[in-house]
Amino acid sequence: LKRFNHQTKSLGVLLNGERGSGKTMLSEMLAVKSNLPVVKVADYYGGDEFISFINNLGSCVLIFDEFDKVYDDLKKTNQLLQVLENSSSYKKLFVLTSNEILANKYLVNRPSRIFYKIQFSGLLEKEIKDIIDCTLNNKDFQQELLDVCRNYSNINYDFIKSLIDEINLFNVSPKEAVKVMNLKDSCVY
């Protein structure tokens, strides 16, 4: 937000990474911390009417969640380029989330359109420990939960939050919880 507040023109941010890694949560946090009105674009919009609509908005945050699914071809993406380069007198914070690395040559390596590209990957063990410390009710399960997490190759925020919610709700051990949950690469306990 410091960069956005400092400059006089709009700013684009791409949050890229695996589903459940916290991209949407970060985009919403940015929106709240900006103290600006927020427009969340969940469906495809394009053409002159959409560009005019965006240009007529005052300063705001525009979130294009799962951008790669909604603007799923080069033609749709290129229409959005006009919005990213708007000549409106009001600056905007454009936040795009994507599960796939964008291959559009007009978006990558173009800081005037997308200034920041933040790649999300799995959580670090320290981050997992912090989440466990803050959210796990039955502290007797802490070490077992950490051991269970070590058996997975890539833990994201959705994974650990859902697992802890299950353990907290039913007061079951982590090994019992993972037996019934839809978790990729699960080990048999």
CSV table of C-alpha atoms in Angstrom, one decimal:
chain,number,residue,atom,x,y,z
A,1,LEU,CA,0.0,0.0,0.0
A,2,LYS,CA,2.9,2.3,0.6
A,3,ARG,CA,3.8,2.3,-3.2
A,4,PHE,CA,0.1,2.8,-4.1
A,5,ASN,CA,-0.2,5.8,-1.7
A,6,HIS,CA,3.1,7.3,-2.9
A,7,GLN,CA,2.4,7.3,-6.7
A,8,THR,CA,-0.1,9.3,-8.7
A,9,LYS,CA,-1.3,6.5,-11.1
A,10,SER,CA,-3.0,3.2,-10.7
A,11,LEU,CA,-1.1,0.1,-9.4
A,12,GLY,CA,-1.5,-3.5,-10.4
A,13,VAL,CA,-0.7,-6.5,-8.1
A,14,LEU,CA,-0.7,-10.2,-9.2
A,15,LEU,CA,-1.0,-12.7,-6.4
A,16,ASN,CA,-0.1,-16.1,-7.9
A,17,GLY,CA,-0.1,-19.6,-6.5
A,18,GLU,CA,-1.8,-22.8,-5.5
A,19,ARG,CA,-5.5,-22.8,-4.5
A,20,GLY,CA,-6.0,-22.3,-0.8
A,21,SER,CA,-2.6,-20.5,-0.3
A,22,GLY,CA,-4.1,-17.2,1.0
A,23,LYS,CA,-4.2,-15.1,-2.2
A,24,THR,CA,-7.9,-14.1,-1.8
A,25,MET,CA,-7.4,-13.5,1.9
A,26,LEU,CA,-4.4,-11.1,1.2
A,27,SER,CA,-6.4,-9.3,-1.6
A,28,GLU,CA,-9.2,-8.7,0.9
A,29,MET,CA,-6.8,-7.6,3.6
A,30,LEU,CA,-5.2,-5.1,1.2
A,31,ALA,CA,-8.7,-3.8,0.3
A,32,VAL,CA,-9.6,-3.3,4.0
A,33,LYS,CA,-6.3,-1.6,4.8
A,34,SER,CA,-6.6,0.7,1.9
A,35,ASN,CA,-9.7,2.4,3.3
A,36,LEU,CA,-11.0,2.7,-0.2
A,37,PRO,CA,-14.3,1.4,-1.8
A,38,VAL,CA,-13.9,-2.1,-3.2
A,39,VAL,CA,-15.2,-3.7,-6.4
A,40,LYS,CA,-14.8,-7.4,-6.7
A,41,VAL,CA,-15.0,-8.7,-10.2
A,42,ALA,CA,-16.0,-12.4,-10.2
A,43,ASP,CA,-17.4,-12.7,-13.8
A,44,TYR,CA,-16.1,-11.7,-17.2
A,45,TYR,CA,-16.7,-8.1,-18.2
A,46,GLY,CA,-15.1,-6.4,-21.1
A,47,GLY,CA,-15.7,-3.9,-23.9
A,48,ASP,CA,-16.2,-0.2,-23.9
A,49,GLU,CA,-19.0,-0.1,-21.4
A,50,PHE,CA,-16.9,-1.9,-18.8
A,51,ILE,CA,-13.9,0.3,-19.4
A,52,SER,CA,-16.1,3.4,-19.1
A,53,PHE,CA,-17.6,2.0,-15.9
A,54,ILE,CA,-14.2,1.4,-14.4
A,55,ASN,CA,-12.8,4.8,-15.5
A,56,ASN,CA,-15.8,6.6,-14.0
A,57,LEU,CA,-15.2,5.0,-10.6
A,58,GLY,CA,-13.3,7.1,-8.1
A,59,SER,CA,-10.2,5.8,-6.4
A,60,CYS,CA,-10.9,2.3,-5.3
A,61,VAL,CA,-9.6,-1.3,-5.1
A,62,LEU,CA,-10.6,-3.6,-7.9
A,63,ILE,CA,-10.2,-7.3,-7.1
A,64,PHE,CA,-10.2,-9.8,-10.0
A,65,ASP,CA,-10.3,-13.0,-8.0
A,66,GLU,CA,-9.3,-16.1,-10.0
A,67,PHE,CA,-8.4,-13.9,-12.9
A,68,ASP,CA,-7.0,-16.8,-14.9
A,69,LYS,CA,-10.4,-18.6,-14.8
A,70,VAL,CA,-12.5,-15.5,-15.6
A,71,TYR,CA,-10.3,-13.9,-18.2
A,72,ASP,CA,-9.4,-17.3,-19.7
A,73,ASP,CA,-8.2,-16.4,-23.2
A,74,LEU,CA,-5.9,-13.9,-24.7
A,75,LYS,CA,-8.8,-11.7,-26.2
A,76,LYS,CA,-10.4,-11.3,-22.8
A,77,THR,CA,-7.1,-10.6,-21.1
A,78,ASN,CA,-6.1,-8.0,-23.7
A,79,GLN,CA,-9.4,-6.2,-23.1
A,80,LEU,CA,-8.5,-5.9,-19.5
A,81,LEU,CA,-5.2,-4.3,-20.5
A,82,GLN,CA,-7.1,-1.2,-21.4
A,83,VAL,CA,-8.6,-1.0,-17.9
A,84,LEU,CA,-5.2,-1.5,-16.3
A,85,GLU,CA,-3.8,1.4,-18.3
A,86,ASN,CA,-6.8,3.6,-17.7
A,87,SER,CA,-6.3,7.3,-18.2
A,88,SER,CA,-8.9,8.1,-15.5
A,89,SER,CA,-8.0,10.9,-13.1
A,90,TYR,CA,-8.6,8.6,-10.2
A,91,LYS,CA,-6.0,6.0,-9.3
A,92,LYS,CA,-7.0,2.5,-8.6
A,93,LEU,CA,-5.4,-0.5,-6.9
A,94,PHE,CA,-5.9,-3.6,-9.2
A,95,VAL,CA,-5.4,-6.9,-7.4
A,96,LEU,CA,-5.5,-10.0,-9.6
A,97,THR,CA,-5.3,-13.5,-8.1
A,98,SER,CA,-4.4,-16.4,-10.2
A,99,ASN,CA,-3.8,-20.2,-9.7
A,100,GLU,CA,-1.7,-20.4,-12.9
A,101,ILE,CA,1.3,-18.3,-14.0
A,102,LEU,CA,0.0,-15.9,-16.5
A,103,ALA,CA,1.6,-16.4,-19.9
A,104,ASN,CA,0.2,-13.2,-21.4
A,105,LYS,CA,3.3,-11.4,-22.7
A,106,TYR,CA,1.5,-8.1,-22.2
A,107,LEU,CA,1.2,-8.6,-18.5
A,108,VAL,CA,4.5,-10.1,-17.4
A,109,ASN,CA,7.6,-7.9,-17.2
A,110,ARG,CA,5.4,-4.8,-17.5
A,111,PRO,CA,5.5,-3.0,-14.2
A,112,SER,CA,3.3,-0.2,-15.6
A,113,ARG,CA,0.5,-2.7,-15.7
A,114,ILE,CA,1.3,-5.2,-13.0
A,115,PHE,CA,3.9,-3.7,-10.7
A,116,TYR,CA,4.1,-6.5,-8.1
A,117,LYS,CA,3.9,-10.2,-8.7
A,118,ILE,CA,3.8,-12.2,-5.5
A,119,GLN,CA,4.2,-16.0,-5.8
A,120,PHE,CA,2.5,-18.1,-3.1
A,121,SER,CA,3.7,-21.5,-2.1
A,122,GLY,CA,3.3,-23.8,0.8
A,123,LEU,CA,3.6,-22.5,4.3
A,124,LEU,CA,6.9,-22.7,6.2
A,125,GLU,CA,7.1,-24.9,9.3
A,126,LYS,CA,7.4,-21.8,11.5
A,127,GLU,CA,4.2,-20.4,9.9
A,128,ILE,CA,2.4,-23.7,10.5
A,129,LYS,CA,3.6,-23.7,14.2
A,130,ASP,CA,2.3,-20.2,14.6
A,131,ILE,CA,-1.1,-21.1,13.2
A,132,ILE,CA,-1.2,-24.2,15.4
A,133,ASP,CA,-0.3,-22.2,18.5
A,134,CYS,CA,-2.9,-19.5,17.8
A,135,THR,CA,-5.8,-21.7,16.7
A,136,LEU,CA,-5.6,-25.3,18.1
A,137,ASN,CA,-7.8,-25.6,21.2
A,138,ASN,CA,-6.5,-28.9,22.6
A,139,LYS,CA,-2.7,-28.2,23.1
A,140,ASP,CA,-2.1,-31.9,23.7
A,141,PHE,CA,-2.5,-32.4,19.9
A,142,GLN,CA,0.2,-29.9,19.0
A,143,GLN,CA,3.1,-32.2,18.4
A,144,GLU,CA,1.0,-34.9,16.6
A,145,LEU,CA,-0.5,-32.2,14.3
A,146,LEU,CA,3.0,-30.9,13.5
A,147,ASP,CA,4.1,-34.5,12.8
A,148,VAL,CA,1.1,-35.1,10.5
A,149,CYS,CA,1.8,-31.9,8.6
A,150,ARG,CA,5.4,-33.1,8.0
A,151,ASN,CA,3.9,-36.0,6.0
A,152,TYR,CA,2.5,-33.7,3.4
A,153,SER,CA,4.6,-32.1,0.7
A,154,ASN,CA,2.8,-28.7,0.5
A,155,ILE,CA,0.7,-27.3,3.3
A,156,ASN,CA,-1.4,-24.2,2.4
A,157,TYR,CA,-3.5,-22.0,4.6
A,158,ASP,CA,-6.8,-23.7,3.6
A,159,PHE,CA,-5.3,-27.1,4.5
A,160,ILE,CA,-4.1,-26.2,8.0
A,161,LYS,CA,-7.1,-24.1,8.9
A,162,SER,CA,-9.6,-26.9,7.8
A,163,LEU,CA,-7.6,-29.6,9.6
A,164,ILE,CA,-7.5,-27.5,12.9
A,165,ASP,CA,-11.2,-26.7,12.5
A,166,GLU,CA,-12.0,-30.4,12.3
A,167,ILE,CA,-9.8,-31.2,15.3
A,168,ASN,CA,-11.3,-28.4,17.4
A,169,LEU,CA,-14.9,-29.3,16.5
A,170,PHE,CA,-14.7,-33.0,17.2
A,171,ASN,CA,-11.8,-33.0,19.6
A,172,VAL,CA,-10.2,-35.8,17.6
A,173,SER,CA,-6.5,-36.5,17.1
A,174,PRO,CA,-4.9,-35.1,13.9
A,175,LYS,CA,-4.3,-38.7,12.7
A,176,GLU,CA,-8.0,-39.5,13.0
A,177,ALA,CA,-9.0,-36.2,11.4
A,178,VAL,CA,-6.9,-36.7,8.2
A,179,LYS,CA,-8.4,-40.2,7.7
A,180,VAL,CA,-11.8,-38.7,6.7
A,181,MET,CA,-10.7,-35.4,5.2
A,182,ASN,CA,-10.2,-34.6,1.5
A,183,LEU,CA,-6.5,-33.9,1.7
A,184,LYS,CA,-4.1,-34.5,-1.2
A,185,ASP,CA,-1.1,-36.8,-0.7
A,186,SER,CA,-2.5,-38.1,2.6
A,187,CYS,CA,-0.6,-40.8,4.4
A,188,VAL,CA,-2.5,-43.8,5.8
A,189,TYR,CA,-2.5,-43.8,9.6
